[in-house]
Amino acid sequence: MARVLVFQHVPYEPLGLLDPKIRALKHRIRYVNFGREPKAQVNLDNYDALVVLGGPMNIGQESVYPHLTQEQVYIRQAAEKGIPILGICLGAQLIASSFGAAVYPAASAEIGWQPIKLTEQALEDPVFSGLRELSRVFQWHGYTFDLPANAVRLAENDHCLNQGFKIGENIYGLQFHLEANLALIQRWLRLPQHQSEMANMGQSGAKLYAEQVWKDTLYHYDFARHAADRAFSAFLSLLPQVSRVVQLKHR
């Protein structure tokens, strides 16, 4: 049983597909919700993995969300301790920034199912090789980032070059939402705060755009779910096999 620390930023962006994978292995999950506890403190010595989830805030908004600065401190500490780290969307941007890369607005947002291409390095990677047959992934982001100097690019597309990367042997960043299940996607499409973002994606308006994304979801989701299962299983295999035995005293 390992202990997984999860940095969450908003309640509507949880672990998604990753949650049952972690629980099936009998690992323990601790959420730290910085939206509710912006000054939360953690001791990384108590954990065996770190997952940093997405959120609507961005690098550069530290004056409004000061926890973004503290999260990067924790990410660097986790890296120094050799703790496996997985960052998704904002989480990937936080990892990139933690290692000195610039994070900035993309030319335009990516929302919905967008093309993705794995690099040659990804095909040899234990985690990303599980995505080798995946041609589209679910996206919801308006920022992008440069590749950290010590990182290896694993996924890309024509819109945002750095869609996935790896640092060392156990730090992964995913710009896309591999964790998104059907319930999460449906919820995101209905959130009031997301309507203006979808309205800016074309001439059809938010309602029609959401309807098209949902149609695309029903077409692509099963394939993406199986790919996510392979990739997340491979990442979780990086966690230590922790056995905690309690010895009872003889009476």
mmCIF file of C-alpha atoms in Angstrom:
data_model
loop_
_atom_site.group_PDB
_atom_site.id
_atom_site.type_symbol
_atom_site.label_atom_id
_atom_site.label_comp_id
_atom_site.label_asym_id
_atom_site.label_seq_id
_atom_site.Cartn_x
_atom_site.Cartn_y
_atom_site.Cartn_z
ATOM 1 C CA MET A 1 0.000 0.000 0.000
ATOM 2 C CA ALA A 2 1.469 3.311 -1.126
ATOM 3 C CA ARG A 3 0.306 6.807 -0.228
ATOM 4 C CA VAL A 4 -0.663 9.158 -3.062
ATOM 5 C CA LEU A 5 -0.818 12.913 -2.497
ATOM 6 C CA VAL A 6 -3.147 14.780 -4.863
ATOM 7 C CA PHE A 7 -3.064 18.542 -5.404
ATOM 8 C CA GLN A 8 -6.578 19.591 -6.416
ATOM 9 C CA HIS A 9 -7.556 23.131 -7.408
ATOM 10 C CA VAL A 10 -11.306 22.985 -7.986
ATOM 11 C CA PRO A 11 -13.873 20.344 -6.983
ATOM 12 C CA TYR A 12 -14.882 19.655 -10.585
ATOM 13 C CA GLU A 13 -11.385 18.457 -11.545
ATOM 14 C CA PRO A 14 -10.756 15.287 -9.504
ATOM 15 C CA LEU A 15 -8.699 12.196 -10.374
ATOM 16 C CA GLY A 16 -11.323 10.842 -12.753
ATOM 17 C CA LEU A 17 -10.197 7.599 -14.381
ATOM 18 C CA LEU A 18 -7.107 7.533 -12.208
ATOM 19 C CA ASP A 19 -9.094 7.227 -8.981
ATOM 20 C CA PRO A 20 -10.320 3.620 -9.378
ATOM 21 C CA LYS A 21 -6.882 2.559 -10.621
ATOM 22 C CA ILE A 22 -5.267 3.814 -7.422
ATOM 23 C CA ARG A 23 -7.939 2.307 -5.183
ATOM 24 C CA ALA A 24 -7.796 -1.071 -6.930
ATOM 25 C CA LEU A 25 -4.156 -1.297 -5.859
ATOM 26 C CA LYS A 26 -5.196 -0.539 -2.263
ATOM 27 C CA HIS A 27 -3.188 2.681 -2.242
ATOM 28 C CA ARG A 28 -4.285 5.523 0.004
ATOM 29 C CA ILE A 29 -5.284 8.883 -1.489
ATOM 30 C CA ARG A 30 -5.042 12.240 0.218
ATOM 31 C CA TYR A 31 -6.509 15.242 -1.556
ATOM 32 C CA VAL A 32 -5.171 18.691 -0.765
ATOM 33 C CA ASN A 33 -7.699 21.128 -2.229
ATOM 34 C CA PHE A 34 -5.897 24.435 -2.603
ATOM 35 C CA GLY A 35 -9.158 26.098 -3.616
ATOM 36 C CA ARG A 36 -10.453 25.468 -0.098
ATOM 37 C CA GLU A 37 -7.138 25.499 1.753
ATOM 38 C CA PRO A 38 -4.827 27.885 -0.124
ATOM 39 C CA LYS A 39 -2.303 27.797 2.729
ATOM 40 C CA ALA A 40 -2.299 24.022 3.137
ATOM 41 C CA GLN A 41 1.007 22.538 4.267
ATOM 42 C CA VAL A 42 2.167 18.990 3.544
ATOM 43 C CA ASN A 43 5.075 16.797 4.567
ATOM 44 C CA LEU A 44 6.247 14.940 1.487
ATOM 45 C CA ASP A 45 8.030 12.368 3.627
ATOM 46 C CA ASN A 46 4.583 10.914 4.278
ATOM 47 C CA TYR A 47 3.858 10.160 0.608
ATOM 48 C CA ASP A 48 5.035 7.876 -2.178
ATOM 49 C CA ALA A 49 3.634 9.735 -5.217
ATOM 50 C CA LEU A 50 2.338 13.181 -6.160
ATOM 51 C CA VAL A 51 -0.436 13.908 -8.663
ATOM 52 C CA VAL A 52 -1.055 17.560 -9.593
ATOM 53 C CA LEU A 53 -4.434 18.106 -11.245
ATOM 54 C CA GLY A 54 -5.840 20.814 -13.488
ATOM 55 C CA GLY A 55 -7.701 24.009 -12.705
ATOM 56 C CA PRO A 56 -8.891 27.304 -14.213
ATOM 57 C CA MET A 57 -6.027 29.385 -12.823
ATOM 58 C CA ASN A 58 -2.696 29.835 -14.617
ATOM 59 C CA ILE A 59 0.955 30.515 -13.977
ATOM 60 C CA GLY A 60 1.290 34.285 -13.702
ATOM 61 C CA GLN A 61 -1.685 34.603 -11.356
ATOM 62 C CA GLU A 62 0.297 33.936 -8.193
ATOM 63 C CA SER A 63 -0.861 37.217 -6.653
ATOM 64 C CA VAL A 64 -4.429 35.889 -6.774
ATOM 65 C CA TYR A 65 -3.530 32.233 -6.192
ATOM 66 C CA PRO A 66 -0.371 32.263 -4.043
ATOM 67 C CA HIS A 67 -0.584 28.505 -3.596
ATOM 68 C CA LEU A 68 0.730 28.175 -7.161
ATOM 69 C CA THR A 69 4.112 29.292 -5.842
ATOM 70 C CA GLN A 70 4.003 26.882 -2.900
ATOM 71 C CA GLU A 71 2.973 24.000 -5.136
ATOM 72 C CA GLN A 72 6.094 24.505 -7.212
ATOM 73 C CA VAL A 73 8.169 24.322 -4.037
ATOM 74 C CA TYR A 74 6.536 20.990 -3.229
ATOM 75 C CA ILE A 75 7.064 19.733 -6.781
ATOM 76 C CA ARG A 76 10.782 20.483 -6.598
ATOM 77 C CA GLN A 77 10.997 18.850 -3.173
ATOM 78 C CA ALA A 78 9.227 15.747 -4.463
ATOM 79 C CA ALA A 79 11.619 15.575 -7.404
ATOM 80 C CA GLU A 80 14.614 15.835 -5.079
ATOM 81 C CA LYS A 81 13.226 12.970 -2.996
ATOM 82 C CA GLY A 82 12.712 10.798 -6.078
ATOM 83 C CA ILE A 83 8.931 10.704 -5.625
ATOM 84 C CA PRO A 84 7.016 9.884 -8.845
ATOM 85 C CA ILE A 85 5.061 12.923 -10.075
ATOM 86 C CA LEU A 86 2.208 13.157 -12.569
ATOM 87 C CA GLY A 87 0.937 16.566 -13.684
ATOM 88 C CA ILE A 88 -2.229 17.026 -15.746
ATOM 89 C CA CYS A 89 -3.030 20.271 -17.619
ATOM 90 C CA LEU A 90 -2.326 22.977 -15.002
ATOM 91 C CA GLY A 91 -0.326 20.295 -13.198
ATOM 92 C CA ALA A 92 1.937 19.871 -16.227
ATOM 93 C CA GLN A 93 2.351 23.647 -16.440
ATOM 94 C CA LEU A 94 3.316 23.758 -12.754
ATOM 95 C CA ILE A 95 5.930 21.059 -13.299
ATOM 96 C CA ALA A 96 7.330 22.896 -16.322
ATOM 97 C CA SER A 97 7.510 26.159 -14.379
ATOM 98 C CA SER A 98 9.072 24.378 -11.396
ATOM 99 C CA PHE A 99 11.936 23.335 -13.644
ATOM 100 C CA GLY A 100 12.492 26.799 -15.119
ATOM 101 C CA ALA A 101 10.355 26.720 -18.278
ATOM 102 C CA ALA A 102 8.121 29.593 -19.370
ATOM 103 C CA VAL A 103 4.327 29.220 -19.231
ATOM 104 C CA TYR A 104 2.205 31.587 -21.335
ATOM 105 C CA PRO A 105 -1.094 31.943 -23.239
ATOM 106 C CA ALA A 106 -1.431 29.711 -26.278
ATOM 107 C CA ALA A 107 -2.283 31.202 -29.659
ATOM 108 C CA SER A 108 -5.815 29.928 -29.045
ATOM 109 C CA ALA A 109 -7.485 27.529 -26.660
ATOM 110 C CA GLU A 110 -7.889 23.812 -27.220
ATOM 111 C CA ILE A 111 -11.261 22.459 -26.101
ATOM 112 C CA GLY A 112 -12.540 19.048 -27.090
ATOM 113 C CA TRP A 113 -10.953 16.113 -28.872
ATOM 114 C CA GLN A 114 -7.760 17.241 -30.555
ATOM 115 C CA PRO A 115 -5.112 15.353 -32.538
ATOM 116 C CA ILE A 116 -1.970 14.160 -30.815
ATOM 117 C CA LYS A 117 1.241 12.612 -32.057
ATOM 118 C CA LEU A 118 3.699 10.643 -29.970
ATOM 119 C CA THR A 119 7.421 11.171 -30.452
ATOM 120 C CA GLU A 120 9.871 8.337 -31.059
ATOM 121 C CA GLN A 121 10.984 8.610 -27.437
ATOM 122 C CA ALA A 122 7.387 8.074 -26.305
ATOM 123 C CA LEU A 123 7.180 4.759 -28.113
ATOM 124 C CA GLU A 124 9.981 3.458 -25.884
ATOM 125 C CA ASP A 125 8.597 4.978 -22.697
ATOM 126 C CA PRO A 126 6.814 2.658 -20.242
ATOM 127 C CA VAL A 127 3.970 5.126 -19.615
ATOM 128 C CA PHE A 128 3.432 6.875 -22.945
ATOM 129 C CA SER A 129 3.867 3.733 -25.040
ATOM 130 C CA GLY A 130 0.415 2.771 -23.757
ATOM 131 C CA LEU A 131 -0.929 5.674 -25.818
ATOM 132 C CA ARG A 132 0.712 4.572 -29.067
ATOM 133 C CA GLU A 133 -2.607 3.898 -30.830
ATOM 134 C CA LEU A 134 -4.270 7.067 -29.554
ATOM 135 C CA SER A 135 -4.834 9.713 -32.233
ATOM 136 C CA ARG A 136 -7.007 12.179 -30.284
ATOM 137 C CA VAL A 137 -7.134 13.277 -26.661
ATOM 138 C CA PHE A 138 -9.519 15.424 -24.655
ATOM 139 C CA GLN A 139 -8.258 18.965 -24.124
ATOM 140 C CA TRP A 140 -9.353 21.987 -22.138
ATOM 141 C CA HIS A 141 -6.656 24.629 -21.830
ATOM 142 C CA GLY A 142 -5.724 28.113 -22.961
ATOM 143 C CA TYR A 143 -2.080 28.177 -21.834
ATOM 144 C CA THR A 144 0.982 26.326 -23.011
ATOM 145 C CA PHE A 145 4.614 26.066 -21.923
ATOM 146 C CA ASP A 146 8.166 25.655 -23.109
ATOM 147 C CA LEU A 147 9.901 22.356 -22.530
ATOM 148 C CA PRO A 148 12.137 22.350 -19.433
ATOM 149 C CA ALA A 149 15.816 22.035 -20.281
ATOM 150 C CA ASN A 150 16.082 18.591 -18.704
ATOM 151 C CA ALA A 151 12.835 17.218 -20.147
ATOM 152 C CA VAL A 152 12.101 14.898 -23.065
ATOM 153 C CA ARG A 153 9.121 15.676 -25.293
ATOM 154 C CA LEU A 154 6.798 12.679 -25.577
ATOM 155 C CA ALA A 155 3.700 14.087 -27.305
ATOM 156 C CA GLU A 156 2.926 17.022 -29.573
ATOM 157 C CA ASN A 157 0.449 18.495 -32.026
ATOM 158 C CA ASP A 158 0.423 21.357 -34.496
ATOM 159 C CA HIS A 159 -1.346 23.716 -32.098
ATOM 160 C CA CYS A 160 0.742 23.234 -28.940
ATOM 161 C CA LEU A 161 4.107 21.620 -29.419
ATOM 162 C CA ASN A 162 4.539 20.379 -25.864
ATOM 163 C CA GLN A 163 1.629 18.063 -25.122
ATOM 164 C CA GLY A 164 3.523 15.619 -22.950
ATOM 165 C CA PHE A 165 6.979 15.319 -21.434
ATOM 166 C CA LYS A 166 9.127 13.382 -19.016
ATOM 167 C CA ILE A 167 11.850 14.467 -16.616
ATOM 168 C CA GLY A 168 14.157 11.758 -15.362
ATOM 169 C CA GLU A 169 12.566 8.373 -14.875
ATOM 170 C CA ASN A 170 9.396 9.179 -12.965
ATOM 171 C CA ILE A 171 8.153 12.743 -13.570
ATOM 172 C CA TYR A 172 5.462 13.123 -16.246
ATOM 173 C CA GLY A 173 3.519 16.104 -17.552
ATOM 174 C CA LEU A 174 0.366 15.814 -19.676
ATOM 175 C CA GLN A 175 -1.171 18.920 -21.208
ATOM 176 C CA PHE A 176 -4.275 16.915 -22.112
ATOM 177 C CA HIS A 177 -6.931 15.418 -19.834
ATOM 178 C CA LEU A 178 -6.238 11.704 -19.982
ATOM 179 C CA GLU A 179 -8.105 11.328 -16.681
ATOM 180 C CA ALA A 180 -11.409 12.705 -18.015
ATOM 181 C CA ASN A 181 -14.274 10.216 -17.832
ATOM 182 C CA LEU A 182 -17.747 10.633 -19.302
ATOM 183 C CA ALA A 183 -19.202 12.197 -16.173
ATOM 184 C CA LEU A 184 -16.410 14.767 -15.944
ATOM 185 C CA ILE A 185 -16.626 15.747 -19.597
ATOM 186 C CA GLN A 186 -20.382 16.137 -19.360
ATOM 187 C CA ARG A 187 -20.012 18.245 -16.236
ATOM 188 C CA TRP A 188 -17.358 20.481 -17.808
ATOM 189 C CA LEU A 189 -19.544 21.076 -20.849
ATOM 190 C CA ARG A 190 -22.388 22.224 -18.598
ATOM 191 C CA LEU A 191 -20.475 24.436 -16.174
ATOM 192 C CA PRO A 192 -21.632 28.079 -16.419
ATOM 193 C CA GLN A 193 -18.050 29.352 -16.180
ATOM 194 C CA HIS A 194 -17.081 27.301 -19.238
ATOM 195 C CA GLN A 195 -19.737 28.686 -21.570
ATOM 196 C CA SER A 196 -17.811 31.803 -22.571
ATOM 197 C CA GLU A 197 -14.729 29.702 -23.343
ATOM 198 C CA MET A 198 -16.710 27.475 -25.690
ATOM 199 C CA ALA A 199 -18.430 30.480 -27.250
ATOM 200 C CA ASN A 200 -15.002 31.741 -28.296
ATOM 201 C CA MET A 201 -14.158 28.503 -30.117
ATOM 202 C CA GLY A 202 -16.035 29.338 -33.301
ATOM 203 C CA GLN A 203 -19.124 30.828 -34.872
ATOM 204 C CA SER A 204 -21.578 28.202 -33.628
ATOM 205 C CA GLY A 205 -21.904 29.435 -30.041
ATOM 206 C CA ALA A 206 -21.371 27.572 -26.793
ATOM 207 C CA LYS A 207 -24.435 25.324 -26.997
ATOM 208 C CA LEU A 208 -23.706 23.927 -30.439
ATOM 209 C CA TYR A 209 -20.005 23.641 -29.677
ATOM 210 C CA ALA A 210 -20.764 21.638 -26.536
ATOM 211 C CA GLU A 211 -23.115 19.375 -28.482
ATOM 212 C CA GLN A 212 -20.390 18.660 -31.035
ATOM 213 C CA VAL A 213 -17.815 17.952 -28.332
ATOM 214 C CA TRP A 214 -20.217 15.497 -26.707
ATOM 215 C CA LYS A 215 -20.794 13.716 -30.032
ATOM 216 C CA ASP A 216 -17.031 13.481 -30.456
ATOM 217 C CA THR A 217 -16.766 12.171 -26.903
ATOM 218 C CA LEU A 218 -19.164 9.313 -27.581
ATOM 219 C CA TYR A 219 -17.061 8.401 -30.616
ATOM 220 C CA HIS A 220 -13.566 8.642 -29.091
ATOM 221 C CA TYR A 221 -14.068 7.893 -25.409
ATOM 222 C CA ASP A 222 -13.861 4.097 -25.228
ATOM 223 C CA PHE A 223 -10.609 4.038 -27.155
ATOM 224 C CA ALA A 224 -9.160 6.816 -24.999
ATOM 225 C CA ARG A 225 -10.303 5.080 -21.800
ATOM 226 C CA HIS A 226 -8.426 1.899 -22.659
ATOM 227 C CA ALA A 227 -5.313 3.893 -23.510
ATOM 228 C CA ALA A 228 -5.600 5.778 -20.214
ATOM 229 C CA ASP A 229 -5.912 2.478 -18.373
ATOM 230 C CA ARG A 230 -2.621 1.277 -19.847
ATOM 231 C CA ALA A 231 -0.773 4.540 -19.229
ATOM 232 C CA PHE A 232 -2.018 5.027 -15.677
ATOM 233 C CA SER A 233 -1.250 1.405 -14.807
ATOM 234 C CA ALA A 234 2.305 1.929 -16.012
ATOM 235 C CA PHE A 235 2.690 5.125 -13.983
ATOM 236 C CA LEU A 236 1.359 3.469 -10.837
ATOM 237 C CA SER A 237 3.852 0.648 -11.307
ATOM 238 C CA LEU A 238 6.537 3.246 -10.537
ATOM 239 C CA LEU A 239 5.231 3.559 -6.996
ATOM 240 C CA PRO A 240 7.107 1.624 -4.323
ATOM 241 C CA GLN A 241 5.677 -1.676 -3.213
ATOM 242 C CA VAL A 242 5.092 -0.636 0.370
ATOM 243 C CA SER A 243 4.178 -3.285 2.897
ATOM 244 C CA ARG A 244 3.147 -1.979 6.276
ATOM 245 C CA VAL A 245 3.030 -4.739 8.859
ATOM 246 C CA VAL A 246 1.833 -4.021 12.358
ATOM 247 C CA GLN A 247 3.296 -6.332 14.997
ATOM 248 C CA LEU A 248 1.069 -6.908 17.995
ATOM 249 C CA LYS A 249 2.682 -7.201 21.388
ATOM 250 C CA HIS A 250 2.439 -10.507 23.197
ATOM 251 C CA ARG A 251 0.238 -10.398 26.213
#
